[in-house]
């Protein structure tokens, strides 16, 4: 029997059939249901229209599939959506607001009128008014409103408008992360970011951000600036009624500012009342409280921006420089805004100083228009503790561009003599190279004649050209032997040039610097320094004379006493006093300056008034000063001429400063310091 060809297999070598996998078993079980759901058109076993309609099972499957796909897409979209890192420019930029010393607004800088305010500083009733108006479920919702999104979708499809239906979280997202365009894409992105933001930020932080970035009309962003624009006060001082009105503006400031039209007023009043009623329903105020608010809280009429240009720009410039320096703030951070700068400037003193200089300018232009055209006026008033109370920086800052009160342009002339006097009283004098200093008193006699040569212990002082240096008096007058107190009161130059040499020019310089003058303004240490070759600013001269009035203590001048950013205090390096001279010396200088005032202007002040002042002039007639103190305030006024179209060199005054007894700087000084008491 022939053998079978090919491989032989035994019974034990046969393979067992493979068991079906779990997936296969699941597929087999679901196959009948799938076959039922699978549309078969026309449907077998049906007649008429029913042959073409899906069964309920098919409808259910389609709905379930749609929901599943939509949910999956939403999950993917949520995961793929990131909270943008870059905020909108208008959401971060703020303005800086400057205040007078009495706390009233003075000026603002910046393109955006917005100031952040911590949520804790916004009254609860004001917050509740916003929630009642915009989103009463804010603290319980997930950041979005399904009903609102549905309404937005209907409006987008039907009318091309997505207004309405946004939660506060969504509105905040729109304010700080997105644009204001109205599209379904933007609305969807807004919802995704709002959901994610709601999981990452606290509700209080979101509400604070919303209240600080929302548009309220009148050029303002945020509740703080809106409160100032509509009610002239900080948001912390608002009540529920005022808060309800401001909340109504969130629906559209152009439609609800009642000062714009009668229709606006009607809308605003109706919405204001509705919001208060909602607050009762919402449980945030009682019916009894609501009953108190029967009269619509009329906002103030819209005013323009705070006064900038003219004098306030000079004040802003000074305050800005000081705030940056004392607060250690970079230019970049300061430009981002949000600062509240509380200045030392006194509104009434500033008005008085500006008014009196303006009158003097007009009078000069009328009397001598040719010479007055190139005239420059600078002035400053400073308290004994260093506070800058007022300045006159020139005409409109936007036309001139620099500050006359802070300019180191012309010599101090005889207004510098008190520092020579103080240096000698403080340190004594040396007539020889050896030995101790000889004390000096106000009654010490010096030669007051014109043309007296200046001497050193070795003999006459020679200049570089080989000529003897001599001092001269105004009008080349001779006074003979004269006491130092009388010489200062009578504006006699010659004793002080010699006194400066005897006391030591280094001592004169150090006394002037300790009193408040800047070293950079004093110039070469030569005999002429004693007669006022230094070129201090009006601010520095007022500050230095204030040292005499403060019994020898000096405070560096400052223009900002408090600085906050978004309500939080910013540390300032405030000036500390230092002793420039003994109190006795300061009083002796003040007594001589008081004699000077009484001699030059008898009857100008009551006999009980503690007034001290001195006229300052230069022999070349290129500067006229008046500097003096009264009632713990010192004021310096300077007048000079420069034709900036031709040169930076000072020109002769040619009479526009007036006569010595009734000169223009004194007239400005007395007007700014009035009443003298």
XYZ file of C-alpha atoms in Angstrom:
677
model
C 0.000 0.000 0.000
C 1.548 3.309 -1.079
C 2.422 5.845 1.579
C 0.810 9.178 1.504
C 3.127 11.976 0.435
C 3.556 15.279 2.379
C 3.947 15.965 6.013
C 2.260 13.685 8.408
C 0.307 15.124 11.376
C -0.731 13.178 14.383
C -4.013 13.585 16.143
C -2.276 15.418 18.955
C -0.842 18.022 16.562
C -4.217 19.480 15.509
C -4.740 23.222 16.582
C -7.671 24.332 18.742
C -9.882 27.068 17.260
C -8.937 30.602 18.605
C -11.231 32.096 21.231
C -12.972 35.336 20.179
C -11.461 38.528 21.725
C -13.408 40.816 24.106
C -13.656 43.437 21.366
C -15.048 40.836 18.956
C -17.632 39.682 21.490
C -18.653 43.305 22.186
C -18.908 44.001 18.454
C -21.027 40.903 17.967
C -23.398 41.974 20.704
C -23.742 45.535 19.370
C -24.092 44.480 15.726
C -27.873 43.895 15.889
C -28.413 47.303 17.460
C -26.162 48.932 14.906
C -28.067 47.258 12.119
C -31.262 48.654 13.593
C -29.785 52.169 13.823
C -28.334 52.011 10.348
C -30.653 53.986 8.126
C -32.178 52.023 5.280
C -34.018 54.205 2.886
C -36.669 53.732 1.963
C -37.412 51.853 5.194
C -38.575 48.300 4.468
C -41.946 47.284 5.781
C -43.229 50.867 5.800
C -45.499 52.626 3.403
C -45.999 56.214 2.392
C -44.143 58.992 4.180
C -43.078 56.699 7.011
C -40.737 54.913 4.616
C -38.568 58.077 4.528
C -38.599 59.096 8.224
C -35.885 57.799 10.619
C -37.054 55.664 13.482
C -36.967 56.924 17.083
C -33.899 54.797 17.644
C -32.124 56.498 14.776
C -33.141 59.925 16.080
C -31.879 59.039 19.563
C -28.596 57.830 18.169
C -28.076 60.978 16.146
C -28.765 63.190 19.175
C -26.469 61.114 21.392
C -23.738 61.270 18.758
C -24.106 65.064 18.422
C -23.931 65.555 22.163
C -20.901 63.325 22.403
C -19.092 65.054 19.570
C -19.962 68.521 20.937
C -18.764 67.567 24.399
C -15.557 66.179 22.985
C -14.958 69.323 20.952
C -15.629 71.525 23.981
C -13.174 69.520 26.088
C -10.565 69.809 23.342
C -11.249 73.546 22.950
C -11.028 74.102 26.704
C -7.710 72.257 26.878
C -6.353 74.104 23.847
C -7.376 77.583 25.067
C -4.717 79.429 27.041
C -5.221 82.547 29.107
C -3.299 85.207 27.144
C -0.189 86.518 28.858
C -0.402 89.965 27.291
C -3.209 92.168 28.522
C -4.794 94.846 26.395
C -2.906 98.159 26.632
C -5.934 99.981 27.991
C -6.417 97.286 30.601
C -3.015 97.895 32.209
C -2.240 101.534 31.524
C -3.490 104.110 33.983
C -3.156 107.818 34.466
C -1.294 109.483 37.311
C -3.357 111.911 39.372
C -1.855 114.878 41.208
C -3.506 116.532 44.198
C -3.167 119.917 45.857
C -2.044 120.046 49.477
C -5.712 120.184 50.565
C -6.391 116.856 48.820
C -8.370 118.224 45.867
C -7.373 117.081 42.347
C -4.840 119.296 40.601
C -3.827 117.570 37.366
C -3.470 114.225 35.667
C -1.082 112.761 33.146
C -1.449 109.804 30.803
C -3.554 108.815 27.810
C -5.995 106.626 29.742
C -8.174 107.974 32.544
C -8.086 104.947 34.826
C -7.030 104.309 38.402
C -7.076 100.875 40.023
C -8.748 100.571 43.406
C -8.493 97.517 45.731
C -11.793 95.714 46.166
C -11.656 96.254 49.928
C -11.794 100.032 49.339
C -14.949 99.797 47.215
C -18.042 99.907 49.461
C -19.998 96.659 49.673
C -23.214 98.410 48.605
C -21.519 99.698 45.458
C -20.254 96.217 44.598
C -23.721 94.793 45.260
C -25.261 97.355 42.913
C -22.977 96.188 40.116
C -23.774 92.532 40.799
C -27.513 93.248 40.869
C -27.265 95.072 37.554
C -24.928 92.743 35.704
C -24.629 89.271 37.246
C -26.310 88.461 40.560
C -25.188 84.808 40.389
C -21.553 85.855 39.948
C -20.285 84.158 43.111
C -21.981 80.834 42.253
C -21.753 80.570 38.460
C -18.867 78.810 36.642
C -17.857 81.976 34.812
C -20.245 81.621 31.886
C -23.993 81.696 31.361
C -25.476 78.954 29.153
C -28.647 80.996 28.625
C -26.613 84.060 27.791
C -24.490 82.170 25.279
C -27.630 80.770 23.653
C -29.099 84.266 23.367
C -25.848 85.528 21.913
C -25.860 82.701 19.344
C -29.410 83.529 18.288
C -28.576 87.223 17.954
C -25.394 86.464 16.032
C -27.166 84.217 13.556
C -30.262 86.361 13.297
C -28.976 89.919 13.692
C -25.196 89.849 13.681
C -25.006 91.135 17.250
C -23.685 89.355 20.330
C -24.676 91.862 22.950
C -26.238 90.621 26.170
C -25.876 87.490 28.203
C -22.280 87.835 29.419
C -21.316 87.135 32.989
C -18.998 89.511 34.814
C -16.187 87.014 34.253
C -16.834 87.058 30.511
C -16.973 90.846 30.465
C -13.684 91.003 32.375
C -12.110 88.627 29.842
C -13.350 90.846 27.027
C -11.966 93.947 28.747
C -8.468 92.683 29.416
C -7.737 89.912 26.918
C -9.869 90.316 23.806
C -11.104 92.949 21.394
C -14.548 94.512 21.479
C -15.633 93.137 18.085
C -18.922 91.235 17.965
C -18.493 87.823 16.397
C -19.335 84.244 17.281
C -15.633 83.327 17.274
C -14.794 86.029 19.793
C -17.782 85.010 21.934
C -16.671 81.363 21.940
C -13.082 82.279 22.838
C -14.393 84.560 25.571
C -16.403 81.699 27.090
C -13.458 79.280 27.048
C -11.102 81.790 28.690
C -13.799 82.704 31.224
C -14.211 79.061 32.246
C -10.478 78.613 32.674
C -10.054 81.943 34.460
C -12.852 81.075 36.867
C -10.887 77.997 37.923
C -7.638 79.895 38.403
C -8.656 83.216 39.960
C -10.720 83.932 43.004
C -14.086 85.563 42.455
C -12.970 88.619 44.410
C -9.944 89.081 42.154
C -12.102 88.787 39.040
C -14.622 91.288 40.394
C -11.850 93.718 41.367
C -10.355 93.469 37.885
C -13.736 93.994 36.261
C -14.541 97.067 38.336
C -11.138 98.570 37.525
C -11.217 98.003 33.764
C -14.803 98.664 32.706
C -15.741 101.713 30.658
C -17.976 104.239 32.430
C -18.057 107.077 29.937
C -16.638 110.604 30.279
C -13.298 109.193 29.193
C -12.966 107.028 32.298
C -12.105 103.405 32.979
C -12.786 101.864 36.374
C -15.017 102.828 39.286
C -12.466 105.097 40.942
C -12.117 107.467 37.987
C -15.863 107.199 37.260
C -16.652 108.233 40.825
C -14.388 111.260 40.455
C -15.831 112.154 37.044
C -19.516 111.869 38.029
C -19.474 112.780 41.726
C -16.144 114.489 42.328
C -15.059 112.093 45.083
C -13.259 108.817 45.668
C -15.233 105.604 45.224
C -14.778 104.841 48.934
C -17.215 107.695 49.710
C -20.079 106.499 47.479
C -23.388 105.246 48.871
C -25.700 102.574 47.461
C -27.750 105.084 45.470
C -24.725 106.595 43.735
C -23.336 103.102 43.190
C -26.591 102.052 41.520
C -26.334 104.940 39.079
C -22.709 104.145 38.200
C -23.701 100.488 37.739
C -26.300 101.585 35.184
C -23.529 103.068 33.041
C -22.131 99.576 32.419
C -25.036 98.926 30.071
C -23.915 101.796 27.858
C -22.488 105.031 29.203
C -23.537 106.988 26.132
C -27.160 106.068 26.794
C -27.230 106.566 30.555
C -25.236 109.733 31.299
C -28.192 111.911 32.382
C -26.399 115.167 31.629
C -26.313 114.447 27.895
C -30.053 114.526 27.131
C -33.542 114.256 28.604
C -33.933 110.780 27.098
C -30.711 109.719 28.790
C -31.928 111.120 32.085
C -35.154 109.154 31.877
C -33.335 105.925 31.011
C -30.777 106.474 33.784
C -33.429 107.144 36.421
C -35.447 104.076 35.424
C -32.430 101.778 35.483
C -31.181 103.298 38.749
C -34.527 102.524 40.377
C -34.591 99.028 38.885
C -31.096 98.261 40.206
C -32.031 99.355 43.724
C -35.133 97.137 43.569
C -32.975 94.250 42.406
C -30.656 94.824 45.353
C -33.641 94.331 47.661
C -34.681 91.130 45.814
C -31.063 90.026 45.890
C -30.970 90.521 49.659
C -28.186 93.097 49.666
C -30.187 95.994 51.070
C -33.390 95.988 53.073
C -36.686 97.449 51.956
C -36.241 100.090 54.643
C -32.879 101.090 53.185
C -34.339 101.147 49.701
C -37.070 103.470 50.904
C -34.443 106.093 51.744
C -33.357 106.380 48.113
C -36.249 108.185 46.507
C -34.322 111.012 44.854
C -32.139 110.307 41.844
C -28.475 111.111 42.714
C -27.773 113.720 40.051
C -24.118 113.559 38.930
C -22.105 116.716 38.426
C -21.929 118.157 34.950
C -19.080 116.895 32.847
C -15.983 119.009 33.155
C -12.861 119.037 31.066
C -9.637 117.383 32.093
C -7.789 118.820 35.025
C -5.953 122.013 34.144
C -2.702 121.208 32.383
C -0.590 123.703 30.566
C 0.081 127.138 32.061
C 1.278 126.890 35.688
C 0.053 123.428 36.627
C 2.474 121.815 34.194
C 5.373 123.360 36.104
C 3.940 121.916 39.308
C 3.456 118.495 37.715
C 7.021 118.575 36.415
C 8.468 119.312 39.869
C 6.266 116.744 41.607
C 7.039 114.057 39.028
C 10.782 114.523 39.377
C 10.590 114.392 43.144
C 8.228 111.382 43.248
C 10.491 109.343 40.977
C 13.604 110.214 42.959
C 12.201 109.916 46.493
C 10.039 106.893 45.631
C 12.801 105.093 43.658
C 10.476 104.699 40.660
C 11.795 104.081 37.156
C 10.535 106.125 34.227
C 8.955 102.990 32.762
C 7.004 102.115 35.905
C 5.860 105.694 36.389
C 4.650 105.883 32.797
C 2.503 102.775 33.344
C 0.513 104.973 35.712
C -1.687 104.250 38.667
C 0.027 106.689 41.015
C -1.700 109.207 43.250
C 0.735 112.045 43.918
C -0.198 114.211 46.891
C 1.788 117.407 46.468
C 2.761 120.175 48.873
C 1.441 122.893 46.565
C -0.967 125.309 48.215
C -3.795 126.183 45.821
C -4.397 129.672 47.285
C -0.711 130.634 47.397
C -0.218 129.373 43.858
C -3.144 131.459 42.638
C -1.879 134.562 44.456
C 1.666 134.180 43.130
C 0.512 133.541 39.569
C -1.901 136.451 39.680
C 0.652 138.973 40.946
C 3.311 137.923 38.418
C 0.763 138.049 35.603
C -0.167 141.607 36.571
C 3.504 142.622 36.698
C 4.111 141.146 33.248
C 1.144 142.996 31.765
C 2.216 146.281 33.361
C 5.758 145.919 31.991
C 4.524 145.143 28.487
C 2.280 148.160 28.568
C 4.969 150.532 29.889
C 7.941 149.272 27.880
C 6.894 146.613 25.335
C 10.301 146.491 23.657
C 12.357 145.572 26.716
C 9.562 143.647 28.419
C 9.384 141.245 25.498
C 12.582 139.536 26.655
C 11.761 139.703 30.383
C 11.713 136.524 32.457
C 10.120 136.064 35.871
C 10.744 133.235 38.314
C 9.382 132.824 41.832
C 8.955 130.248 44.583
C 7.410 130.075 48.059
C 8.739 127.492 50.513
C 7.755 126.680 54.107
C 10.398 126.481 56.815
C 10.036 122.684 56.841
C 10.944 122.421 53.141
C 7.487 122.157 51.570
C 7.314 123.899 48.197
C 4.048 125.812 48.427
C 3.959 127.666 45.119
C 6.105 128.426 42.088
C 5.872 130.646 39.064
C 7.687 128.928 36.225
C 6.908 131.346 33.410
C 4.085 131.712 30.901
C 2.374 128.626 29.463
C 4.691 125.643 29.969
C 3.811 124.285 26.536
C 5.155 127.433 24.922
C 8.239 127.951 27.078
C 9.175 124.397 28.060
C 11.430 125.165 31.028
C 10.833 126.268 34.605
C 11.982 129.774 35.588
C 11.580 128.989 39.291
C 14.123 126.197 38.981
C 16.510 127.871 36.533
C 20.089 128.737 37.530
C 20.472 131.554 35.043
C 21.473 134.854 36.636
C 23.604 135.948 39.631
C 22.100 136.429 43.076
C 23.945 139.739 43.483
C 23.474 141.418 46.848
C 20.807 138.850 47.828
C 23.805 136.581 48.556
C 25.242 138.868 51.297
C 23.383 137.148 54.202
C 25.433 133.976 53.648
C 28.692 135.916 53.976
C 27.348 137.529 57.126
C 26.270 134.145 58.556
C 29.639 132.525 57.746
C 31.491 135.260 59.649
C 29.146 135.150 62.646
C 29.412 131.357 62.764
C 33.165 130.959 62.271
C 34.777 134.295 63.117
C 37.495 135.937 60.985
C 41.243 135.674 60.506
C 43.267 138.841 59.975
C 46.513 136.860 60.118
C 47.523 133.446 58.887
C 48.254 132.204 62.367
C 46.223 132.078 65.542
C 42.623 131.521 66.458
C 39.696 133.161 64.714
C 38.460 136.496 66.011
C 34.740 136.520 66.859
C 32.458 138.772 64.815
C 29.224 140.369 66.006
C 26.515 142.366 64.227
C 28.132 145.514 65.656
C 31.590 144.817 64.220
C 32.719 147.773 62.071
C 33.985 147.508 58.503
C 34.890 150.072 55.854
C 31.775 150.882 53.803
C 33.370 153.262 51.308
C 33.264 152.616 47.584
C 36.348 151.277 45.851
C 38.019 149.874 48.976
C 40.764 147.420 47.901
C 40.325 143.857 49.090
C 43.213 142.682 51.244
C 44.696 139.449 52.508
C 47.052 138.993 55.495
C 49.920 139.471 53.039
C 48.502 142.641 51.478
C 46.187 143.633 48.576
C 44.530 140.940 46.501
C 45.661 141.072 42.861
C 43.702 139.608 39.964
C 45.274 137.768 37.030
C 45.687 140.936 35.030
C 47.795 142.478 37.788
C 45.163 144.854 39.124
C 44.114 145.316 42.706
C 40.643 143.909 43.338
C 38.282 146.490 44.822
C 34.641 146.375 45.901
C 31.991 148.804 44.759
C 28.624 149.924 46.082
C 25.478 150.700 44.116
C 25.826 154.214 42.761
C 29.460 154.257 44.020
C 28.246 155.629 47.350
C 30.515 155.965 50.401
C 29.253 154.954 53.835
C 32.418 155.217 55.962
C 32.837 152.902 58.920
C 29.633 150.880 59.267
C 28.418 147.977 61.371
C 27.831 144.697 59.604
C 24.154 144.650 60.636
C 23.610 148.112 59.177
C 25.593 147.267 56.057
C 23.371 144.251 55.401
C 20.200 146.216 56.082
C 21.324 149.054 53.789
C 22.621 146.848 50.976
C 26.234 148.073 51.269
C 28.523 145.764 49.310
C 32.082 146.724 50.203
C 32.195 145.424 53.801
C 31.058 141.971 52.698
C 33.687 141.452 50.024
C 36.350 141.989 52.681
C 34.359 140.037 55.266
C 34.253 137.053 52.932
C 38.037 137.107 52.614
C 38.450 137.392 56.392
C 36.001 134.602 57.209
C 37.377 132.415 54.415
C 35.716 131.875 51.072
C 35.580 128.159 51.838
C 33.507 128.968 54.931
C 31.223 131.213 52.893
C 30.695 128.450 50.352
C 30.035 125.777 52.990
C 27.552 128.053 54.799
C 25.675 128.783 51.568
C 25.549 125.089 50.691
C 24.450 124.073 54.196
C 21.677 126.668 53.969
C 20.338 125.170 50.742
C 22.216 126.516 47.715
C 23.604 123.956 45.300
C 27.369 123.703 45.010
C 27.095 123.704 41.229
C 25.502 127.164 41.290
C 28.090 128.942 43.445
C 30.936 129.214 40.956
C 34.629 130.094 41.394
C 35.976 130.706 44.890
C 37.226 134.250 44.265
C 36.537 137.536 46.142
C 33.620 138.383 43.842
C 31.797 135.295 45.161
C 30.857 137.283 48.286
C 28.975 139.818 46.163
C 26.760 137.151 44.613
C 28.350 135.656 41.516
C 26.468 132.450 42.404
C 23.484 131.679 40.178
C 20.906 129.950 42.409
C 17.330 129.245 41.375
C 14.376 130.976 42.997
C 13.482 127.680 44.685
C 16.953 127.380 46.214
C 17.080 131.016 47.334
C 13.701 130.703 49.050
C 14.849 127.458 50.658
C 18.081 129.029 51.920
C 16.347 132.094 53.411
C 13.900 129.697 55.082
C 16.917 128.309 56.957
C 17.453 131.688 58.623
C 13.760 131.852 59.526
C 13.896 128.297 60.975
C 16.623 129.174 63.522
C 19.380 127.641 61.426
C 17.755 124.295 60.614
C 17.567 123.421 56.951
C 15.161 121.103 55.162
C 15.766 120.209 51.541
C 12.845 121.498 49.438
C 10.301 118.847 48.487
C 7.072 118.849 46.503
C 5.403 115.507 47.389
C 4.414 114.509 50.907
C 2.523 111.298 50.131
C 2.532 108.802 47.276
C 0.271 105.829 46.645
C -0.255 103.434 43.791
C -3.736 102.053 43.363
C -4.429 102.983 46.966
C -1.309 101.295 48.414
C 1.290 103.498 50.064
C 4.639 103.942 48.319
C 7.578 104.693 50.591
C 9.147 108.100 50.074
C 12.583 109.218 51.219
C 11.516 112.388 53.001
C 14.141 115.041 53.800
C 15.503 115.149 57.336
C 16.593 118.473 58.829
C 20.219 119.335 59.469
C 21.730 122.249 61.316
C 23.284 124.738 58.931
C 24.315 127.240 61.622
C 23.776 127.991 65.263
C 20.309 129.237 66.164
C 21.829 132.471 67.506
C 23.533 133.165 64.180
C 20.305 132.518 62.243
C 18.428 134.926 64.514
C 21.087 137.620 64.043
C 20.813 137.277 60.260
C 17.017 137.439 60.489
C 17.210 140.608 62.612
C 19.371 142.309 59.984
C 16.981 141.167 57.233
C 14.077 142.515 59.273
C 15.904 145.878 59.476
C 16.350 145.708 55.697
C 12.627 145.187 55.174
C 11.584 147.949 57.579
C 14.132 150.389 56.129
C 13.104 149.759 52.548
C 9.351 149.497 53.098
C 8.290 151.355 56.244
C 4.650 150.813 57.125
C 4.263 147.831 54.782
C 3.576 145.473 57.693
C 2.301 145.780 61.275
C 4.976 146.481 63.886
C 4.241 143.080 65.423
C 4.833 141.231 62.143
C 7.958 139.100 61.962
C 8.879 140.046 58.432
C 12.390 139.813 57.007
C 13.455 140.491 53.442
C 16.176 141.779 51.197
C 16.475 143.270 47.762
C 19.098 141.777 45.478
C 20.786 143.609 42.609
C 23.857 143.190 40.420
C 26.222 146.024 39.530
C 25.766 145.313 35.822
C 21.958 145.615 36.139
C 21.315 142.114 34.765
C 19.224 140.690 37.613
C 16.819 141.943 40.257
C 15.745 139.870 43.272
C 13.608 140.108 46.342
C 13.829 137.346 48.945
C 12.158 137.339 52.327
C 10.201 135.470 54.996
C 7.000 135.888 56.951
C 4.781 133.554 58.922
C 7.159 130.573 58.434
C 7.154 130.948 54.646
C 9.972 132.285 52.461
C 9.506 133.583 48.932
C 12.115 134.423 46.326
C 11.406 136.429 43.169
C 13.863 137.019 40.324
C 13.534 139.191 37.207
C 15.964 139.290 34.291
C 16.092 139.702 30.519
C 17.298 137.230 27.896
C 16.443 137.295 24.211
C 16.429 133.551 23.544
C 16.247 134.098 19.796
C 19.719 135.656 19.862
C 21.707 134.469 22.866
C 21.597 132.880 26.323
C 23.435 135.847 27.830
C 21.469 138.030 30.282
C 20.750 141.564 29.117
C 20.536 144.808 31.147
C 17.108 145.295 32.691
C 16.930 148.900 31.479
C 14.477 150.023 34.118
C 11.793 147.329 33.796
C 12.604 146.144 37.347
C 11.450 149.489 38.739
C 13.023 151.799 41.308
C 14.958 150.400 44.301
C 12.290 151.281 46.870
C 9.261 150.158 44.831
C 10.861 147.625 42.565
C 8.928 144.961 40.638
C 10.364 141.886 42.447
C 9.279 143.358 45.785
C 5.809 144.071 44.403
C 5.481 140.450 43.338
C 6.854 139.239 46.678
C 4.453 141.334 48.731
C 1.506 140.272 46.587
C 2.402 136.609 47.024
C 3.011 136.953 50.785
C -0.017 139.131 51.570
C -1.245 139.629 54.175
C 1.983 140.310 56.080
C 1.472 139.531 59.750
